[in-house]
Amino acid sequence: MRALALAAALTLAGCASFEAATPPDYVGATVNVADQAQQVSGRLLHVFEMTQVDGRRLSTTSRATVSANQGRGFAVSPVALTNELPLRPARVTLQAMTQYAAPILAMTSPTCQVRGEVTFRPESGKAYRVAGRITPEACEVWLEDLDTGQPVTDKVSGRGTRS
């Protein structure tokens, strides 16, 4: 049931409009934040993505991956997006999720999805990525410094893939 709700949400999300991570009136320095999509198998990805910045809804890696893989049956290849954020503190919504090549696979396989908001204080000259882990015990997501691999936000945690 959880997987069916996730598939429906992703389908409906395609109807919404998205905004840039940097407001159109912003003038100044930005930092890059890259989503991550880890290929677990030919049918399964672990996706770690930023879905909102200060309430602005972003285009996401999970949606881009669904669009790029339509018609491929039970095969999936990741499409990871990046965002440029203003160099100022922000509230960002992060998400970790399992993403299968087809909804039927999600209905019969272990899944997880966790989403939450964290405060992010970017630093000039740095690059960041959305990181996380998906295991039977936990589903977690956070932002980390790309060079050092050190977390720069709190972790958003939820139930793992063990039902």
Short mmCIF file of N, CA and C in Angstrom, two decimals:
data_model
loop_
_atom_site.label_atom_id
_atom_site.label_comp_id
_atom_site.label_asym_id
_atom_site.label_seq_id
_atom_site.Cartn_x
_atom_site.Cartn_y
_atom_site.Cartn_z
N MET A 1 0.82 -1.19 0.00
CA MET A 1 0.00 0.00 0.00
C MET A 1 0.87 1.26 0.00
N ARG A 2 1.95 1.24 0.80
CA ARG A 2 2.86 2.38 0.88
C ARG A 2 3.48 2.66 -0.49
N ALA A 3 3.85 1.60 -1.21
CA ALA A 3 4.46 1.77 -2.52
C ALA A 3 3.46 2.34 -3.52
N LEU A 4 2.20 1.91 -3.44
CA LEU A 4 1.17 2.42 -4.34
C LEU A 4 0.95 3.91 -4.10
N ALA A 5 0.93 4.32 -2.84
CA ALA A 5 0.77 5.73 -2.51
C ALA A 5 1.94 6.55 -3.04
N LEU A 6 3.15 5.99 -2.95
CA LEU A 6 4.34 6.68 -3.46
C LEU A 6 4.25 6.85 -4.97
N ALA A 7 3.85 5.81 -5.67
CA ALA A 7 3.72 5.89 -7.13
C ALA A 7 2.67 6.94 -7.52
N ALA A 8 1.56 6.98 -6.80
CA ALA A 8 0.51 7.96 -7.08
C ALA A 8 1.01 9.38 -6.82
N ALA A 9 1.76 9.55 -5.74
CA ALA A 9 2.30 10.88 -5.42
C ALA A 9 3.26 11.36 -6.49
N LEU A 10 4.11 10.46 -6.98
CA LEU A 10 5.06 10.84 -8.03
C LEU A 10 4.33 11.21 -9.32
N THR A 11 3.25 10.49 -9.63
CA THR A 11 2.48 10.79 -10.83
C THR A 11 1.81 12.15 -10.70
N LEU A 12 1.18 12.41 -9.57
CA LEU A 12 0.51 13.69 -9.36
C LEU A 12 1.49 14.85 -9.29
N ALA A 13 2.68 14.58 -8.79
CA ALA A 13 3.69 15.64 -8.67
C ALA A 13 4.06 16.19 -10.04
N GLY A 14 3.90 15.40 -11.08
CA GLY A 14 4.22 15.86 -12.43
C GLY A 14 3.32 17.00 -12.88
N CYS A 15 2.18 17.19 -12.20
CA CYS A 15 1.23 18.24 -12.58
C CYS A 15 1.57 19.59 -11.96
N ALA A 16 2.46 19.64 -11.01
CA ALA A 16 2.77 20.87 -10.29
C ALA A 16 3.86 21.67 -11.00
N SER A 17 3.93 22.94 -10.65
CA SER A 17 5.00 23.77 -11.21
C SER A 17 6.17 23.81 -10.23
N PHE A 18 7.35 24.03 -10.80
CA PHE A 18 8.56 24.03 -9.99
C PHE A 18 9.27 25.36 -10.15
N GLU A 19 10.07 25.69 -9.15
CA GLU A 19 10.81 26.94 -9.15
C GLU A 19 12.30 26.65 -9.08
N ALA A 20 13.09 27.66 -9.41
CA ALA A 20 14.54 27.54 -9.27
C ALA A 20 14.90 27.63 -7.79
N ALA A 21 16.01 26.99 -7.42
CA ALA A 21 16.47 27.05 -6.03
C ALA A 21 16.89 28.47 -5.65
N THR A 22 17.39 29.21 -6.63
CA THR A 22 17.77 30.61 -6.41
C THR A 22 16.64 31.50 -6.92
N PRO A 23 16.10 32.37 -6.07
CA PRO A 23 15.02 33.25 -6.52
C PRO A 23 15.45 34.11 -7.71
N PRO A 24 14.53 34.44 -8.61
CA PRO A 24 14.89 35.21 -9.80
C PRO A 24 15.44 36.61 -9.49
N ASP A 25 15.07 37.18 -8.36
CA ASP A 25 15.53 38.53 -8.01
C ASP A 25 16.84 38.53 -7.21
N TYR A 26 17.41 37.34 -6.94
CA TYR A 26 18.64 37.25 -6.15
C TYR A 26 19.84 37.63 -7.02
N VAL A 27 20.70 38.49 -6.45
CA VAL A 27 21.95 38.85 -7.11
C VAL A 27 23.05 38.58 -6.09
N GLY A 28 23.98 37.73 -6.45
CA GLY A 28 25.07 37.42 -5.52
C GLY A 28 25.62 36.03 -5.76
N ALA A 29 26.50 35.65 -4.86
CA ALA A 29 27.18 34.36 -4.96
C ALA A 29 26.21 33.21 -4.69
N THR A 30 26.52 32.06 -5.27
CA THR A 30 25.73 30.85 -5.04
C THR A 30 26.66 29.68 -4.71
N VAL A 31 26.06 28.61 -4.20
CA VAL A 31 26.78 27.36 -3.98
C VAL A 31 26.02 26.25 -4.67
N ASN A 32 26.76 25.22 -5.09
CA ASN A 32 26.16 24.10 -5.78
C ASN A 32 25.83 22.99 -4.79
N VAL A 33 24.61 22.45 -4.93
CA VAL A 33 24.17 21.30 -4.13
C VAL A 33 23.71 20.24 -5.12
N ALA A 34 24.37 19.09 -5.11
CA ALA A 34 24.07 18.01 -6.04
C ALA A 34 23.25 16.91 -5.36
N ASP A 35 22.18 16.48 -6.03
CA ASP A 35 21.45 15.30 -5.58
C ASP A 35 22.31 14.07 -5.88
N GLN A 36 21.94 12.94 -5.28
CA GLN A 36 22.64 11.69 -5.53
C GLN A 36 21.63 10.60 -5.86
N ALA A 37 21.94 9.79 -6.85
CA ALA A 37 21.13 8.62 -7.16
C ALA A 37 22.10 7.46 -7.31
N GLN A 38 22.04 6.54 -6.38
CA GLN A 38 22.96 5.40 -6.37
C GLN A 38 22.30 4.19 -7.02
N GLN A 39 22.94 3.65 -8.04
CA GLN A 39 22.43 2.47 -8.73
C GLN A 39 22.69 1.25 -7.86
N VAL A 40 21.64 0.62 -7.35
CA VAL A 40 21.77 -0.57 -6.52
C VAL A 40 21.73 -1.81 -7.40
N SER A 41 20.85 -1.80 -8.39
CA SER A 41 20.74 -2.87 -9.38
C SER A 41 20.14 -2.25 -10.64
N GLY A 42 19.94 -3.05 -11.67
CA GLY A 42 19.34 -2.54 -12.90
C GLY A 42 17.90 -2.11 -12.72
N ARG A 43 17.30 -2.49 -11.59
CA ARG A 43 15.90 -2.17 -11.31
C ARG A 43 15.69 -1.22 -10.14
N LEU A 44 16.75 -0.93 -9.39
CA LEU A 44 16.59 -0.19 -8.14
C LEU A 44 17.65 0.89 -7.97
N LEU A 45 17.18 2.08 -7.54
CA LEU A 45 18.05 3.19 -7.18
C LEU A 45 17.77 3.59 -5.74
N HIS A 46 18.79 4.14 -5.08
CA HIS A 46 18.61 4.86 -3.82
C HIS A 46 18.81 6.33 -4.17
N VAL A 47 17.79 7.13 -3.91
CA VAL A 47 17.79 8.54 -4.30
C VAL A 47 17.86 9.41 -3.05
N PHE A 48 18.77 10.37 -3.09
CA PHE A 48 18.94 11.36 -2.02
C PHE A 48 18.85 12.72 -2.68
N GLU A 49 17.81 13.50 -2.36
CA GLU A 49 17.54 14.71 -3.12
C GLU A 49 17.00 15.84 -2.26
N MET A 50 17.15 17.05 -2.81
CA MET A 50 16.58 18.24 -2.20
C MET A 50 15.29 18.54 -2.96
N THR A 51 14.17 18.68 -2.24
CA THR A 51 12.89 18.88 -2.90
C THR A 51 12.34 20.30 -2.75
N GLN A 52 12.82 21.04 -1.74
CA GLN A 52 12.38 22.42 -1.54
C GLN A 52 13.49 23.25 -0.92
N VAL A 53 13.46 24.55 -1.24
CA VAL A 53 14.35 25.52 -0.61
C VAL A 53 13.50 26.71 -0.20
N ASP A 54 13.47 27.01 1.09
CA ASP A 54 12.68 28.14 1.61
C ASP A 54 11.26 28.14 1.05
N GLY A 55 10.66 26.95 0.97
CA GLY A 55 9.28 26.83 0.51
C GLY A 55 9.10 26.74 -0.99
N ARG A 56 10.17 26.97 -1.76
CA ARG A 56 10.07 26.87 -3.23
C ARG A 56 10.22 25.40 -3.63
N ARG A 57 9.28 24.89 -4.36
CA ARG A 57 9.28 23.49 -4.80
C ARG A 57 10.21 23.32 -5.99
N LEU A 58 11.16 22.38 -5.88
CA LEU A 58 12.18 22.17 -6.91
C LEU A 58 11.85 20.98 -7.80
N SER A 59 12.36 21.00 -9.00
CA SER A 59 12.36 19.81 -9.84
C SER A 59 13.35 18.85 -9.18
N THR A 60 13.05 17.55 -9.18
CA THR A 60 13.86 16.61 -8.42
C THR A 60 14.44 15.50 -9.27
N THR A 61 15.44 14.88 -8.71
CA THR A 61 16.10 13.74 -9.33
C THR A 61 15.11 12.59 -9.54
N SER A 62 14.25 12.32 -8.56
CA SER A 62 13.31 11.21 -8.70
C SER A 62 12.35 11.45 -9.87
N ARG A 63 11.86 12.67 -10.03
CA ARG A 63 10.96 12.98 -11.15
C ARG A 63 11.72 12.93 -12.49
N ALA A 64 12.92 13.48 -12.52
CA ALA A 64 13.72 13.46 -13.76
C ALA A 64 14.04 12.03 -14.17
N THR A 65 14.31 11.18 -13.19
CA THR A 65 14.61 9.78 -13.48
C THR A 65 13.39 9.06 -14.03
N VAL A 66 12.22 9.29 -13.44
CA VAL A 66 10.99 8.68 -13.96
C VAL A 66 10.76 9.10 -15.40
N SER A 67 10.88 10.38 -15.68
CA SER A 67 10.66 10.90 -17.04
C SER A 67 11.64 10.29 -18.04
N ALA A 68 12.91 10.24 -17.67
CA ALA A 68 13.94 9.75 -18.58
C ALA A 68 13.85 8.25 -18.83
N ASN A 69 13.21 7.52 -17.93
CA ASN A 69 13.17 6.06 -18.04
C ASN A 69 11.82 5.51 -18.49
N GLN A 70 10.90 6.37 -18.86
CA GLN A 70 9.60 5.88 -19.33
C GLN A 70 9.78 4.99 -20.55
N GLY A 71 9.07 3.88 -20.54
CA GLY A 71 9.14 2.96 -21.66
C GLY A 71 10.29 1.96 -21.60
N ARG A 72 11.06 1.97 -20.53
CA ARG A 72 12.21 1.05 -20.42
C ARG A 72 11.87 -0.22 -19.67
N GLY A 73 10.60 -0.41 -19.29
CA GLY A 73 10.20 -1.63 -18.60
C GLY A 73 10.80 -1.74 -17.22
N PHE A 74 11.52 -2.84 -16.99
CA PHE A 74 12.08 -3.11 -15.67
C PHE A 74 13.54 -2.68 -15.55
N ALA A 75 13.94 -1.68 -16.31
CA ALA A 75 15.30 -1.15 -16.22
C ALA A 75 15.24 0.33 -15.86
N VAL A 76 16.20 0.77 -15.05
CA VAL A 76 16.24 2.18 -14.66
C VAL A 76 17.69 2.65 -14.60
N SER A 77 17.92 3.86 -15.09
CA SER A 77 19.22 4.53 -14.99
C SER A 77 18.99 5.87 -14.32
N PRO A 78 19.88 6.28 -13.42
CA PRO A 78 19.67 7.53 -12.68
C PRO A 78 19.90 8.78 -13.51
N VAL A 79 19.17 9.83 -13.15
CA VAL A 79 19.38 11.17 -13.69
C VAL A 79 19.47 12.09 -12.46
N ALA A 80 20.68 12.44 -12.06
CA ALA A 80 20.87 13.26 -10.85
C ALA A 80 20.94 14.74 -11.22
N LEU A 81 20.18 15.56 -10.51
CA LEU A 81 20.14 17.00 -10.75
C LEU A 81 21.02 17.73 -9.74
N THR A 82 21.33 18.98 -10.07
CA THR A 82 22.04 19.86 -9.14
C THR A 82 21.27 21.17 -9.05
N ASN A 83 21.50 21.90 -7.98
CA ASN A 83 20.86 23.20 -7.76
C ASN A 83 21.89 24.21 -7.31
N GLU A 84 21.68 25.45 -7.71
CA GLU A 84 22.50 26.56 -7.23
C GLU A 84 21.67 27.31 -6.18
N LEU A 85 22.20 27.40 -4.96
CA LEU A 85 21.50 28.08 -3.87
C LEU A 85 22.20 29.38 -3.54
N PRO A 86 21.42 30.39 -3.13
CA PRO A 86 22.03 31.64 -2.69
C PRO A 86 22.96 31.39 -1.51
N LEU A 87 23.96 32.20 -1.40
CA LEU A 87 24.92 32.09 -0.30
C LEU A 87 24.34 32.80 0.92
N ARG A 88 23.36 32.14 1.53
CA ARG A 88 22.70 32.64 2.74
C ARG A 88 21.99 31.46 3.41
N PRO A 89 21.71 31.56 4.70
CA PRO A 89 21.03 30.45 5.39
C PRO A 89 19.69 30.14 4.72
N ALA A 90 19.33 28.86 4.71
CA ALA A 90 18.10 28.44 4.07
C ALA A 90 17.47 27.27 4.82
N ARG A 91 16.17 27.11 4.63
CA ARG A 91 15.46 25.92 5.09
C ARG A 91 15.31 25.03 3.85
N VAL A 92 15.86 23.84 3.91
CA VAL A 92 15.78 22.92 2.77
C VAL A 92 15.06 21.65 3.19
N THR A 93 14.27 21.12 2.26
CA THR A 93 13.61 19.84 2.48
C THR A 93 14.40 18.79 1.73
N LEU A 94 14.80 17.76 2.47
CA LEU A 94 15.58 16.66 1.91
C LEU A 94 14.74 15.40 1.90
N GLN A 95 15.04 14.52 0.94
CA GLN A 95 14.30 13.26 0.83
C GLN A 95 15.25 12.12 0.48
N ALA A 96 15.05 10.98 1.12
CA ALA A 96 15.72 9.74 0.76
C ALA A 96 14.63 8.75 0.40
N MET A 97 14.84 8.01 -0.70
CA MET A 97 13.83 7.04 -1.10
C MET A 97 14.40 5.95 -1.98
N THR A 98 13.74 4.80 -1.95
CA THR A 98 14.03 3.76 -2.91
C THR A 98 13.21 4.07 -4.15
N GLN A 99 13.79 3.87 -5.32
CA GLN A 99 13.08 4.13 -6.57
C GLN A 99 13.30 2.93 -7.50
N TYR A 100 12.20 2.26 -7.79
CA TYR A 100 12.24 1.08 -8.65
C TYR A 100 11.92 1.46 -10.09
N ALA A 101 12.30 0.60 -11.03
CA ALA A 101 12.09 0.84 -12.45
C ALA A 101 10.61 0.87 -12.80
N ALA A 102 9.79 0.13 -12.08
CA ALA A 102 8.37 0.07 -12.36
C ALA A 102 7.60 0.00 -11.04
N PRO A 103 6.42 0.62 -10.98
CA PRO A 103 5.63 0.61 -9.73
C PRO A 103 5.33 -0.79 -9.21
N ILE A 104 5.14 -1.76 -10.09
CA ILE A 104 4.85 -3.12 -9.65
C ILE A 104 6.00 -3.69 -8.82
N LEU A 105 7.23 -3.32 -9.13
CA LEU A 105 8.39 -3.78 -8.36
C LEU A 105 8.36 -3.20 -6.95
N ALA A 106 7.94 -1.95 -6.82
CA ALA A 106 7.86 -1.32 -5.49
C ALA A 106 6.78 -1.96 -4.64
N MET A 107 5.75 -2.50 -5.28
CA MET A 107 4.65 -3.11 -4.53
C MET A 107 5.06 -4.43 -3.89
N THR A 108 6.09 -5.06 -4.45
CA THR A 108 6.49 -6.39 -3.96
C THR A 108 7.91 -6.42 -3.40
N SER A 109 8.51 -5.25 -3.21
CA SER A 109 9.90 -5.18 -2.76
C SER A 109 10.03 -4.23 -1.57
N PRO A 110 11.14 -4.32 -0.82
CA PRO A 110 11.35 -3.40 0.31
C PRO A 110 11.48 -1.96 -0.16
N THR A 111 10.80 -1.04 0.51
CA THR A 111 10.86 0.37 0.14
C THR A 111 11.08 1.22 1.38
N CYS A 112 11.53 2.42 1.14
CA CYS A 112 11.57 3.43 2.20
C CYS A 112 11.47 4.80 1.57
N GLN A 113 10.94 5.72 2.34
CA GLN A 113 10.91 7.12 1.95
C GLN A 113 10.88 7.93 3.24
N VAL A 114 11.79 8.89 3.34
CA VAL A 114 11.80 9.81 4.47
C VAL A 114 12.03 11.20 3.93
N ARG A 115 11.31 12.17 4.47
CA ARG A 115 11.44 13.55 4.02
C ARG A 115 11.36 14.45 5.25
N GLY A 116 12.19 15.49 5.25
CA GLY A 116 12.15 16.43 6.36
C GLY A 116 12.92 17.69 6.05
N GLU A 117 12.68 18.71 6.85
CA GLU A 117 13.30 20.02 6.66
C GLU A 117 14.46 20.20 7.62
N VAL A 118 15.56 20.78 7.11
CA VAL A 118 16.74 21.08 7.92
C VAL A 118 17.19 22.51 7.60
N THR A 119 17.98 23.07 8.49
CA THR A 119 18.58 24.38 8.25
C THR A 119 19.95 24.17 7.63
N PHE A 120 20.24 24.96 6.61
CA PHE A 120 21.50 24.85 5.88
C PHE A 120 22.16 26.22 5.82
N ARG A 121 23.42 26.27 6.21
CA ARG A 121 24.21 27.51 6.17
C ARG A 121 25.40 27.30 5.24
N PRO A 122 25.22 27.59 3.95
CA PRO A 122 26.32 27.36 3.00
C PRO A 122 27.48 28.32 3.22
N GLU A 123 28.66 27.87 2.83
CA GLU A 123 29.87 28.68 2.93
C GLU A 123 30.41 28.97 1.54
N SER A 124 30.94 30.15 1.36
CA SER A 124 31.49 30.57 0.08
C SER A 124 32.62 29.63 -0.35
N GLY A 125 32.65 29.32 -1.64
CA GLY A 125 33.73 28.51 -2.20
C GLY A 125 33.58 27.01 -1.98
N LYS A 126 32.49 26.58 -1.39
CA LYS A 126 32.30 25.15 -1.15
C LYS A 126 31.21 24.60 -2.06
N ALA A 127 31.22 23.29 -2.22
CA ALA A 127 30.18 22.57 -2.96
C ALA A 127 29.63 21.51 -2.02
N TYR A 128 28.38 21.15 -2.22
CA TYR A 128 27.69 20.23 -1.31
C TYR A 128 26.95 19.16 -2.11
N ARG A 129 26.62 18.07 -1.41
CA ARG A 129 25.76 17.07 -2.03
C ARG A 129 24.78 16.53 -0.99
N VAL A 130 23.68 16.04 -1.50
CA VAL A 130 22.70 15.37 -0.65
C VAL A 130 23.19 13.94 -0.49
N ALA A 131 23.35 13.52 0.74
CA ALA A 131 23.88 12.19 1.04
C ALA A 131 22.89 11.45 1.93
N GLY A 132 23.12 10.17 2.08
CA GLY A 132 22.23 9.41 2.95
C GLY A 132 22.57 7.95 2.95
N ARG A 133 21.69 7.20 3.58
CA ARG A 133 21.84 5.75 3.59
C ARG A 133 20.46 5.12 3.70
N ILE A 134 20.33 4.01 3.01
CA ILE A 134 19.09 3.23 3.05
C ILE A 134 19.50 1.80 3.39
N THR A 135 19.04 1.34 4.54
CA THR A 135 19.33 -0.01 5.01
C THR A 135 18.04 -0.61 5.56
N PRO A 136 18.04 -1.88 5.90
CA PRO A 136 16.84 -2.45 6.52
C PRO A 136 16.47 -1.73 7.83
N GLU A 137 17.46 -1.19 8.53
CA GLU A 137 17.22 -0.57 9.83
C GLU A 137 16.87 0.92 9.75
N ALA A 138 17.35 1.64 8.74
CA ALA A 138 17.17 3.10 8.71
C ALA A 138 17.16 3.64 7.30
N CYS A 139 16.46 4.74 7.17
CA CYS A 139 16.43 5.52 5.93
C CYS A 139 16.79 6.94 6.38
N GLU A 140 17.95 7.46 5.93
CA GLU A 140 18.45 8.76 6.40
C GLU A 140 18.94 9.60 5.23
N VAL A 141 18.87 10.93 5.44
CA VAL A 141 19.35 11.87 4.43
C VAL A 141 19.87 13.12 5.13
N TRP A 142 20.92 13.74 4.54
CA TRP A 142 21.52 14.96 5.08
C TRP A 142 22.30 15.64 3.96
N LEU A 143 22.77 16.85 4.20
CA LEU A 143 23.69 17.53 3.29
C LEU A 143 25.10 17.38 3.84
N GLU A 144 26.06 17.20 2.91
CA GLU A 144 27.45 17.10 3.33
C GLU A 144 28.33 17.93 2.42
N ASP A 145 29.49 18.32 2.96
CA ASP A 145 30.52 19.02 2.21
C ASP A 145 31.07 18.04 1.18
N LEU A 146 31.08 18.43 -0.08
CA LEU A 146 31.52 17.54 -1.16
C LEU A 146 32.98 17.14 -1.02
N ASP A 147 33.84 18.06 -0.61
CA ASP A 147 35.28 17.76 -0.49
C ASP A 147 35.62 16.87 0.70
N THR A 148 35.01 17.14 1.85
CA THR A 148 35.38 16.43 3.07
C THR A 148 34.47 15.24 3.39
N GLY A 149 33.26 15.24 2.83
CA GLY A 149 32.29 14.20 3.16
C GLY A 149 31.66 14.37 4.53
N GLN A 150 31.93 15.49 5.19
CA GLN A 150 31.40 15.74 6.53
C GLN A 150 29.98 16.32 6.44
N PRO A 151 29.06 15.84 7.29
CA PRO A 151 27.71 16.40 7.31
C PRO A 151 27.73 17.88 7.70
N VAL A 152 26.86 18.67 7.05
CA VAL A 152 26.75 20.10 7.36
C VAL A 152 25.34 20.45 7.81
N THR A 153 24.45 19.46 7.87
CA THR A 153 23.10 19.66 8.39
C THR A 153 22.77 18.51 9.33
N ASP A 154 21.65 18.66 10.03
CA ASP A 154 21.13 17.54 10.80
C ASP A 154 20.69 16.45 9.84
N LYS A 155 20.54 15.24 10.36
CA LYS A 155 20.04 14.12 9.57
C LYS A 155 18.52 14.04 9.72
N VAL A 156 17.87 13.68 8.63
CA VAL A 156 16.45 13.35 8.65
C VAL A 156 16.39 11.83 8.62
N SER A 157 15.74 11.22 9.62
CA SER A 157 15.76 9.77 9.75
C SER A 157 14.36 9.20 9.79
N GLY A 158 14.23 7.98 9.27
CA GLY A 158 12.96 7.26 9.30
C GLY A 158 13.19 5.77 9.28
N ARG A 159 12.09 5.06 9.17
CA ARG A 159 12.10 3.59 9.16
C ARG A 159 12.85 3.08 7.93
N GLY A 160 13.58 2.02 8.09
CA GLY A 160 14.32 1.42 6.99
C GLY A 160 13.44 0.55 6.11
N THR A 161 14.08 -0.27 5.29
CA THR A 161 13.35 -1.07 4.32
C THR A 161 12.75 -2.34 4.91
N ARG A 162 13.10 -2.66 6.15
CA ARG A 162 12.50 -3.83 6.79
C ARG A 162 11.11 -3.45 7.25
N SER A 163 10.13 -4.15 6.76
CA SER A 163 8.72 -3.83 7.11
C SER A 163 8.30 -4.44 8.41
#
